[in-house]
CSV table of C-alpha atoms and ligand atoms in Angstrom, one decimal:
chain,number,residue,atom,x,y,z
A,1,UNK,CA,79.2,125.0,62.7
A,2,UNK,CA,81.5,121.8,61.9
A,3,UNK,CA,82.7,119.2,64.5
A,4,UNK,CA,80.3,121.9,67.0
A,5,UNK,CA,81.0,118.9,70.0
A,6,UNK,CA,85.1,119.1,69.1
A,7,UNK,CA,85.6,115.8,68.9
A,8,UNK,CA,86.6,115.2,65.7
A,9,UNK,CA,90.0,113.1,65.2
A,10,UNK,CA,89.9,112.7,69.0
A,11,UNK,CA,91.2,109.7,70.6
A,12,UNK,CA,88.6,108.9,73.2
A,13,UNK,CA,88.2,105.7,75.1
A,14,UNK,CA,85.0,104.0,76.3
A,15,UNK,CA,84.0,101.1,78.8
A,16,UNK,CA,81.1,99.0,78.9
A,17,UNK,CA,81.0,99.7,75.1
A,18,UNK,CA,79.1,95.9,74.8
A,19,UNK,CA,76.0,97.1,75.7
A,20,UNK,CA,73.2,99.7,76.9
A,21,UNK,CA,75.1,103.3,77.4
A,22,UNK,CA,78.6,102.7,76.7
A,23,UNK,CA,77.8,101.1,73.1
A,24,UNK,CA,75.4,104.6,72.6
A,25,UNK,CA,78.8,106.5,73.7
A,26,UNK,CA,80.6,104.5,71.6
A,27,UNK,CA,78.4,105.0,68.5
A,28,UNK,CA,77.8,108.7,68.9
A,29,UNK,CA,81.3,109.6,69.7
A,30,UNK,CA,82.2,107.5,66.2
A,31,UNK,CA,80.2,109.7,64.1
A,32,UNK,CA,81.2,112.7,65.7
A,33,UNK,CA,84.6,112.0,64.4
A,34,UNK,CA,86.7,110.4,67.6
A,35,UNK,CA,89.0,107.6,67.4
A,36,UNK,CA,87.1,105.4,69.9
A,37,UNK,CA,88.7,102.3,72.2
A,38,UNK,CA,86.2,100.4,73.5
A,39,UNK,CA,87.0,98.5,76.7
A,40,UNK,CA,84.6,95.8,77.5
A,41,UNK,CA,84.4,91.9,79.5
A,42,UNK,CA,82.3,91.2,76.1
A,43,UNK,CA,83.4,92.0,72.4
A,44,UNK,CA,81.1,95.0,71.5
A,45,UNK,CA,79.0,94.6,68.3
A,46,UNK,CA,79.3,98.1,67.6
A,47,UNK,CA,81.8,99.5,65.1
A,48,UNK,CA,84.9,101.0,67.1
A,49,UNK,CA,88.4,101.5,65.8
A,50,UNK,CA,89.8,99.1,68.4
A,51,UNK,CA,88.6,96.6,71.5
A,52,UNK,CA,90.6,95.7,74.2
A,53,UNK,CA,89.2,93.0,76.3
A,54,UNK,CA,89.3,94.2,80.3
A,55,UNK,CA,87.6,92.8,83.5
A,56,UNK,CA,87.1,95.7,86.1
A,57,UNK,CA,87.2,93.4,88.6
A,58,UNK,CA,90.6,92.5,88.1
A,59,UNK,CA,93.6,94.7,88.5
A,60,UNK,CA,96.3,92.6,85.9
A,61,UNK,CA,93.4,92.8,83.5
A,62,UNK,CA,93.5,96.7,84.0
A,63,UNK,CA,97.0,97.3,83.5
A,64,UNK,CA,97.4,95.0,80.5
A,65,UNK,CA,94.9,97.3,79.1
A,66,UNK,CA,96.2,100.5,80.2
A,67,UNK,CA,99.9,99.0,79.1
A,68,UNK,CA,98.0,98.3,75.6
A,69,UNK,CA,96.1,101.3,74.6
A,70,UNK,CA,98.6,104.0,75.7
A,71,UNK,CA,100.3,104.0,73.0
A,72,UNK,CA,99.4,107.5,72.2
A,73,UNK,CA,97.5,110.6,74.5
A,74,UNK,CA,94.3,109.6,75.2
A,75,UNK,CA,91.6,113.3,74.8
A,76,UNK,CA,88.7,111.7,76.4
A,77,UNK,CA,87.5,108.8,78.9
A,78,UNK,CA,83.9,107.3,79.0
A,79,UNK,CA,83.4,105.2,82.2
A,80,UNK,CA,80.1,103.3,81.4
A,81,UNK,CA,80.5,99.5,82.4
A,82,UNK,CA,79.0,98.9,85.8
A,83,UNK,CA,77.0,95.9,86.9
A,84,UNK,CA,73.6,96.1,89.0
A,85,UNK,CA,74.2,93.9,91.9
A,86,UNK,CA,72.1,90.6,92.3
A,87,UNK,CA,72.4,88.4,90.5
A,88,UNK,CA,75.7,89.2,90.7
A,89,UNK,CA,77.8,90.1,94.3
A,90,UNK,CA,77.6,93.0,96.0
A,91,UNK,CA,81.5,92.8,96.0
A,92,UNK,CA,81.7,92.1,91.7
A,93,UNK,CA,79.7,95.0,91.9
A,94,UNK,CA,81.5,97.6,94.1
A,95,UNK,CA,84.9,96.3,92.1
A,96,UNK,CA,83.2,97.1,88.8
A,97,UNK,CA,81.6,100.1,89.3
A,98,UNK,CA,84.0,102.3,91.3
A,99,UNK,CA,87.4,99.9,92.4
A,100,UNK,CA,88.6,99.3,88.9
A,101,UNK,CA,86.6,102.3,87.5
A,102,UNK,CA,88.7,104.3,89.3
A,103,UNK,CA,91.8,102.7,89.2
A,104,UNK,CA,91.5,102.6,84.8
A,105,UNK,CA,90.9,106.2,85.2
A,106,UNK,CA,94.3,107.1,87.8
A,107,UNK,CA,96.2,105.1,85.3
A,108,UNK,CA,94.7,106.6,82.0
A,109,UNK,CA,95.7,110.3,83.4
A,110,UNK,CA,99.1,110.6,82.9
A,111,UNK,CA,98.7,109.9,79.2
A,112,UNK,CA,95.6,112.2,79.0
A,113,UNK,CA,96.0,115.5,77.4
A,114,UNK,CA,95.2,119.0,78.7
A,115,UNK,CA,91.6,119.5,77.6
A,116,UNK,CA,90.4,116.1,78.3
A,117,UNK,CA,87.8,114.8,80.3
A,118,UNK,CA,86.9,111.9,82.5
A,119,UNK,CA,83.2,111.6,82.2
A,120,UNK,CA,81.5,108.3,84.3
A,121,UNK,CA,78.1,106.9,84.3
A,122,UNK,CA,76.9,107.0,88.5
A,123,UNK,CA,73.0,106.9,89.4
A,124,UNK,CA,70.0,108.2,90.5
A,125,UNK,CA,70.2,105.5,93.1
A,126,UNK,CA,73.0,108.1,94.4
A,127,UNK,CA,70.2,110.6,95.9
A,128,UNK,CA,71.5,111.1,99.2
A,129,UNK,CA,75.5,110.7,98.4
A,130,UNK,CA,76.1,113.5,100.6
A,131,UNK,CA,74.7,112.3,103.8
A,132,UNK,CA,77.4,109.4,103.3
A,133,UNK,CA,80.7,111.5,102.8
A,134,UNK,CA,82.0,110.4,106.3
A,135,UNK,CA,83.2,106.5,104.7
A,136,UNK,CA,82.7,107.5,101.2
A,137,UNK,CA,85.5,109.4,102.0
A,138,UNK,CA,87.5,107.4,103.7
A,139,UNK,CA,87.3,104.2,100.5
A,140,UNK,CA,88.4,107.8,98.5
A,141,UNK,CA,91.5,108.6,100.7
A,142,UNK,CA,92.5,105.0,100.0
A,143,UNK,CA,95.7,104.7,97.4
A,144,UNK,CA,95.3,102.1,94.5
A,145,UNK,CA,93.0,99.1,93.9
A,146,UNK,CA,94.4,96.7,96.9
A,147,UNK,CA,93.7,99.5,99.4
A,148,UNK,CA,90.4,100.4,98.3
A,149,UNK,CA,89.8,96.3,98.2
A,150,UNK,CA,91.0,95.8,101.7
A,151,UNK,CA,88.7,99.1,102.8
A,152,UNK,CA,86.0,96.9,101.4
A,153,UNK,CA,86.5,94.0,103.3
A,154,UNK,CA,87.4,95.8,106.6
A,155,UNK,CA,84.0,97.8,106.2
A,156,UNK,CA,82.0,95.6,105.0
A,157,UNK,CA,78.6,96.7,106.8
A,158,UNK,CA,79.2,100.2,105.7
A,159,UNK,CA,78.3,98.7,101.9
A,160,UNK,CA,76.8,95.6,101.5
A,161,UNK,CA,73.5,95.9,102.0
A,162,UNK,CA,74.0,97.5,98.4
A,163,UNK,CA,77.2,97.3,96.4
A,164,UNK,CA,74.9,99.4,93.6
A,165,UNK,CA,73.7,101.9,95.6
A,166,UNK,CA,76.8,102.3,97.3
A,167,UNK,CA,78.8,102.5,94.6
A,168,UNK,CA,77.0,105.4,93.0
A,169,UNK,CA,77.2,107.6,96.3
A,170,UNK,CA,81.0,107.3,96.1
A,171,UNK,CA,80.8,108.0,92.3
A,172,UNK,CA,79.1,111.1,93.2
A,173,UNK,CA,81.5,111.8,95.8
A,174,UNK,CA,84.2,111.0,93.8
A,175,UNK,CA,83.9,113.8,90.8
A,176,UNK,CA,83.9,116.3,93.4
A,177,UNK,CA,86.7,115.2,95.4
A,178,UNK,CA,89.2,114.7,92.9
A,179,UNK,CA,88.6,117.3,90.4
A,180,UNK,CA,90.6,119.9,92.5
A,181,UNK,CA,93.8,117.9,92.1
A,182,UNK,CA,92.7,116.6,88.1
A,183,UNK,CA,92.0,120.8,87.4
A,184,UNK,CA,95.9,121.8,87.2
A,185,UNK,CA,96.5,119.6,84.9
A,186,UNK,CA,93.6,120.6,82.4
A,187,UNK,CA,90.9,117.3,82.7
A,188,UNK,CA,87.8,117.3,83.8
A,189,UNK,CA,85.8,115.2,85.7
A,190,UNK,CA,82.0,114.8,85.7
A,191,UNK,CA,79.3,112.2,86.1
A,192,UNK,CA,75.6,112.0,85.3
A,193,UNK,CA,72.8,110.4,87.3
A,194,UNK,CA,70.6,108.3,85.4
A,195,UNK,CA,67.2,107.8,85.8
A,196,UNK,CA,65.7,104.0,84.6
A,197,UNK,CA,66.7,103.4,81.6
A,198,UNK,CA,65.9,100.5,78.6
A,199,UNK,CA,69.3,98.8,78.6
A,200,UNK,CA,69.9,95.0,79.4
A,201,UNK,CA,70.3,95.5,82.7
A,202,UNK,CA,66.9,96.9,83.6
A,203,UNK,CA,65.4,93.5,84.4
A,204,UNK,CA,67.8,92.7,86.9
A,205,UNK,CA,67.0,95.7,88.9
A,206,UNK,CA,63.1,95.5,88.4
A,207,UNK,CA,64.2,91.4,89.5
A,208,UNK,CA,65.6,92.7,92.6
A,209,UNK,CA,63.4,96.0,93.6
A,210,UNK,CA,60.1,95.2,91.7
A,211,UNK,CA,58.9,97.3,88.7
A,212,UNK,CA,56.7,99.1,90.9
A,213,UNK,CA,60.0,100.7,93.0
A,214,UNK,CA,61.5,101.2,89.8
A,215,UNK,CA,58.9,102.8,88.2
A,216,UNK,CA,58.5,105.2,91.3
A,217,UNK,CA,62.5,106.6,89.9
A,218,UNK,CA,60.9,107.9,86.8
A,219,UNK,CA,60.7,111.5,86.5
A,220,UNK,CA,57.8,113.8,85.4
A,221,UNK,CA,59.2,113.0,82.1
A,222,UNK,CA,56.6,109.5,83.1
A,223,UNK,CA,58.6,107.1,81.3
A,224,UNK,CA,62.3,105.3,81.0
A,225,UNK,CA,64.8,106.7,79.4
A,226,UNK,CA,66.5,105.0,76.2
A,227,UNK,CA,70.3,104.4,76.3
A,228,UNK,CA,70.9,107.6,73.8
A,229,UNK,CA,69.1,109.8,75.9
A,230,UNK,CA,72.0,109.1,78.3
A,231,UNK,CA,75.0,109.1,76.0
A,232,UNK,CA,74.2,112.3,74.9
A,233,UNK,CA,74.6,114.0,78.0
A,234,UNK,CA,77.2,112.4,78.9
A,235,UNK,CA,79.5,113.1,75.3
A,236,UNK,CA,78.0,116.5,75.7
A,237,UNK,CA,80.1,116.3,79.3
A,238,UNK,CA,82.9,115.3,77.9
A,239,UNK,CA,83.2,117.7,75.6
A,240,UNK,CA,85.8,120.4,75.3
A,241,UNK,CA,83.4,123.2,75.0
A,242,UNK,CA,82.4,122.4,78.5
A,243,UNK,CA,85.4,123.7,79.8
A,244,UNK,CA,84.1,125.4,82.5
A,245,UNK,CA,82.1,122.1,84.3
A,246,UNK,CA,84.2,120.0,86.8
A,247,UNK,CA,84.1,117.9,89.4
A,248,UNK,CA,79.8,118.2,88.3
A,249,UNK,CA,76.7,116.0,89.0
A,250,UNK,CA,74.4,115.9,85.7
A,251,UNK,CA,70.9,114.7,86.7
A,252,UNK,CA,69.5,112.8,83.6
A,253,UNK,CA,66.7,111.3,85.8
A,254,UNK,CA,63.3,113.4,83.9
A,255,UNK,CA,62.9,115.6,86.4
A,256,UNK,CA,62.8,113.0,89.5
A,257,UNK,CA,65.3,114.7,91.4
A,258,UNK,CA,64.4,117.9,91.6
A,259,UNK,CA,61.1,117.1,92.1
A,260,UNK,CA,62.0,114.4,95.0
A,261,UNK,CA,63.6,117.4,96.1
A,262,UNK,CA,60.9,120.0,96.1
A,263,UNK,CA,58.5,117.1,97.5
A,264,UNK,CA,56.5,116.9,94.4
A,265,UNK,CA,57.3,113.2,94.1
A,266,UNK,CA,58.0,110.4,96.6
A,267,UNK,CA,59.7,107.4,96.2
A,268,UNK,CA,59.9,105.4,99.1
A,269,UNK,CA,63.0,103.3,98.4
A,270,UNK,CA,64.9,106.8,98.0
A,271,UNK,CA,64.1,107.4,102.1
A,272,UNK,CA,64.8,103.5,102.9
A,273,UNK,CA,68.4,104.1,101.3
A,274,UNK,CA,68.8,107.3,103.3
A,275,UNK,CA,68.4,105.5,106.4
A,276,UNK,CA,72.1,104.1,105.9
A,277,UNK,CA,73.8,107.5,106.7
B,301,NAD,N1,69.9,100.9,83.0
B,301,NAD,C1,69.6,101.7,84.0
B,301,NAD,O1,68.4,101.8,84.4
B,301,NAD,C2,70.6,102.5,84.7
B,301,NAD,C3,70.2,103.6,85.5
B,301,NAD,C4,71.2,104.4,86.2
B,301,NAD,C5,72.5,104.1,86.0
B,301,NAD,N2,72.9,103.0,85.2
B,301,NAD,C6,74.3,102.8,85.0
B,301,NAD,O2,74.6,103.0,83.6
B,301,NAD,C7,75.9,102.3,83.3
B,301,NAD,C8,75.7,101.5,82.0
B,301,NAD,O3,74.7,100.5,82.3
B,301,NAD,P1,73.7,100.0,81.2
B,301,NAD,O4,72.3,100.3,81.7
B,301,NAD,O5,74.1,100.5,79.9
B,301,NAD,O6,73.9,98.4,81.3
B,301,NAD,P2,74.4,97.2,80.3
B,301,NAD,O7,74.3,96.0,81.1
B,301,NAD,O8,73.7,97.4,79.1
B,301,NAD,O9,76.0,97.6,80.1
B,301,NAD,C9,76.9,97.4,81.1
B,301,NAD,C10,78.3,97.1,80.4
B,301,NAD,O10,79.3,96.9,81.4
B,301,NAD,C11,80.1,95.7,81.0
B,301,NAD,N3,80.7,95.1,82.1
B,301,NAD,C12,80.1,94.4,83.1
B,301,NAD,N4,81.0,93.8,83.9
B,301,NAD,C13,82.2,94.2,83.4
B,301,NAD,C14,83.6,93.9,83.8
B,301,NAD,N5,83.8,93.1,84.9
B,301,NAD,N6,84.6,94.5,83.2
B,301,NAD,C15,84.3,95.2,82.1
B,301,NAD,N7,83.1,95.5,81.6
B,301,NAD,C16,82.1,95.0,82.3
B,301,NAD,C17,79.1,94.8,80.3
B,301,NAD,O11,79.7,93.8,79.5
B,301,NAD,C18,78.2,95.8,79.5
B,301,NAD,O12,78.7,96.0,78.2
B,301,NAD,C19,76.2,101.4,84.6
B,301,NAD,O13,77.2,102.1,85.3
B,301,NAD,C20,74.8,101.4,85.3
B,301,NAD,O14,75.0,101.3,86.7
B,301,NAD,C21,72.0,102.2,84.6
């Protein structure tokens, strides 16, 4: 079967394309035939048919790219840039990962075509997202980038003692929620949940948490994933023969949560984080 993934001449845009996942998306979504924009802080090294510098953390920064690369309809977004928290803030972190996530993404839809799909990188740091839907939704039922930052600061205990963690529970919260009004117009929207994986911002978290804490996030699998083994799940998302997934949460973790779940594994950090429902 040729171009079996559909995604051949597609025009398909992808963030944190510098590094780790997003330069995997990148790649794979190049040889599958796509027309790939990579949006990045940093110039990627892989080969893309166009970059557009962005910082996530900055709303201008956003639109100037939106403005830039709309040009023509857009079949497919890749959200993939996110930063870990320490060393950087808590704030940075929350504004990369899910304020100007999101806000790219409500831009990028009215030029996306019916059949697309918005496919974003959360966590398995998110176990538990749906013991936190009571503020998760509220920074949800905020309008635009300024209300979401000023939810932020008003709420401030409700987040910071992890912008990462925190981030990823309204990531998971998000596909769910906004798929019902994304569906009438023919996009998708999906995540996947990573388990720990060899990209260049696994030393930071095994900095912050210890390898031992990271190491108790691996799966039955019994070892870290590599960046591919994570882009391919999430093109395979992405693409249009998925049709029927929306508004989905895509466990790439090895196993972990479902055995977390079935109390065949235990990570204590998972329970610590549950504490702040
Ligand atoms: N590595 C892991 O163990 C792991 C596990 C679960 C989830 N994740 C998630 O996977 C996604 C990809 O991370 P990765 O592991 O490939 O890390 P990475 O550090 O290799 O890549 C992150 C990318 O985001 C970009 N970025 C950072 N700040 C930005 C900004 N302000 N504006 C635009 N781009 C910015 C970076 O330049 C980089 O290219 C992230 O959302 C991360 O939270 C990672």
């Amino acid at each position: 079967m040729d171009d079996a993934l559909g995604y051949k001449g597609k025009r398909v845009v992808v963030t944190g394309a510098a590094s780790g996942m997003g330069e995997a998306t990148a790649a794979i979504l190049g040889d599958l035939g796509a027309r790939v924009t990579a949006l990045d802080i940093k110039e990627p090294t892989v080969s893309v048919d166009r970059f557009v510098q962005i910082d996530l953390r900055d709303q201008g920064s956003i639109d100037a790219a939106v403005a830039s690369i709309t040009d023509t309809a857009i079949d497919g977004l890749f959200s993939c840039a996110g930063l870990p928290g320490p060393p950087f803030s808590e704030f940075d972190t929350m504004l990369v990962n899910f304020v100007g996530a999101r806000h790219l993404a409500e831009s990028l839809v009215p030029h996306m075509s019916t059949g697309s799909a918005i496919s974003v990188i959360s966590s398995s740091a998110a176990i538990g997202w749906e013991k936190q839907t009571s503020t998760t939704k509220q920074l949800l039922e905020t309008t635009g980038f300024d209300a979401a930052v000023e939810w932020l600061q008003a709420n401030e205990a409700t987040w910071n003692w992890s912008g990462y963690a925190y981030s990823k529970y309204v990531i998971d919260a998000w596909v769910g929620w906004w798929y019902p009004e994304l569906a009438p117009k023919g996009i998708r929207i999906n995540c996947i949940n990573p388990g720990p994986t060899e990209t260049a911002m696994m030393p930071a978290f095994q900095d912050l948490m210890g390898k031992d804490v990271i190491d108790d996030a691996m799966g039955p699998v019994g070892r870290y994933s590599r960046a591919e083994e994570q882009a391919w799940p999430l093109v395979c998302l992405g693409s249009p023969r998925m049709s029927y997934v929306g508004g989905s949460i895509l466990w790439t973790d090895g196993g972990w949560y479902g055995a977390m779940t079935m109390g065949r594994h235990q990570a204590d950090w998972a329970e610590e984080t549950a504490k702040h429902a």
